[in-house]
């Protein structure tokens, strides 16, 4: 019986978690792209940026503020 309660608790906790969201941008081969978003007060934003080129060989620079 205790195992069922623990399992139920874990399922409930996992069901309320949001796994994540992402955006995909197609950028020109050269130049800069500026992307911005309005963030409300008292909101914490965590981000992980990755650049993948079509040839999968070039390392690109990312600048964020």
Short mmCIF file of C-alpha atoms in Angstrom, two decimals:
data_model
loop_
_atom_site.label_atom_id
_atom_site.label_comp_id
_atom_site.label_asym_id
_atom_site.label_seq_id
_atom_site.Cartn_x
_atom_site.Cartn_y
_atom_site.Cartn_z
CA UNK A 1 0.00 0.00 0.00
CA UNK A 2 2.84 2.40 0.82
CA UNK A 3 4.42 1.80 -2.60
CA UNK A 4 1.18 2.82 -4.31
CA UNK A 5 1.05 6.05 -2.29
CA UNK A 6 4.64 6.91 -3.19
CA UNK A 7 4.01 6.11 -6.85
CA UNK A 8 0.85 8.23 -6.86
CA UNK A 9 2.77 11.14 -5.28
CA UNK A 10 5.55 10.90 -7.87
CA UNK A 11 3.08 10.77 -10.76
CA UNK A 12 1.28 13.85 -9.40
CA UNK A 13 4.55 15.77 -9.01
CA UNK A 14 5.75 14.86 -12.50
CA UNK A 15 2.42 15.73 -14.10
CA UNK A 16 2.58 19.35 -12.91
CA UNK A 17 6.13 19.95 -14.13
CA UNK A 18 6.56 21.76 -17.41
CA UNK A 19 9.32 19.99 -19.28
CA UNK A 20 10.49 22.95 -21.34
CA UNK A 21 9.99 25.05 -24.38
CA UNK A 22 12.24 26.10 -27.18
CA UNK A 23 12.49 28.32 -30.22
CA UNK A 24 14.14 27.69 -33.55
CA UNK A 25 15.60 30.55 -35.60
CA UNK A 26 16.88 30.31 -39.16
CA UNK A 27 19.68 32.85 -39.42
CA UNK A 28 21.58 34.15 -42.46
CA UNK A 29 25.08 32.76 -43.03
CA UNK A 30 26.63 36.12 -42.11
CA UNK A 31 25.54 39.16 -40.14
CA UNK A 32 23.78 39.58 -36.82
CA UNK A 33 20.34 38.67 -35.58
CA UNK A 34 18.75 40.46 -32.64
CA UNK A 35 16.02 38.64 -30.71
CA UNK A 36 14.27 40.09 -27.67
CA UNK A 37 11.43 39.19 -25.37
CA UNK A 38 9.50 41.12 -22.75
CA UNK A 39 10.03 39.53 -19.34
CA UNK A 40 7.66 40.35 -16.51
CA UNK A 41 8.82 41.53 -13.08
CA UNK A 42 9.86 38.85 -10.58
CA UNK A 43 10.37 36.21 -13.29
CA UNK A 44 13.56 34.18 -13.47
CA UNK A 45 14.64 33.08 -16.94
CA UNK A 46 17.22 30.37 -17.51
CA UNK A 47 18.53 29.77 -21.01
CA UNK A 48 20.90 27.46 -22.80
CA UNK A 49 21.91 28.58 -26.28
CA UNK A 50 23.23 26.28 -28.99
CA UNK A 51 24.15 27.12 -32.57
CA UNK A 52 24.11 24.32 -35.12
CA UNK A 53 25.24 25.06 -38.66
CA UNK A 54 24.14 23.07 -41.68
CA UNK A 55 27.63 21.63 -42.16
CA UNK A 56 27.89 20.81 -38.41
CA UNK A 57 31.57 21.82 -38.39
CA UNK A 58 31.89 25.55 -37.75
CA UNK A 59 31.96 26.88 -34.19
CA UNK A 60 29.89 30.06 -33.84
CA UNK A 61 29.95 32.87 -31.29
CA UNK A 62 26.86 33.64 -29.21
CA UNK A 63 26.39 36.91 -27.35
CA UNK A 64 23.53 37.41 -24.90
CA UNK A 65 22.60 40.25 -22.56
#
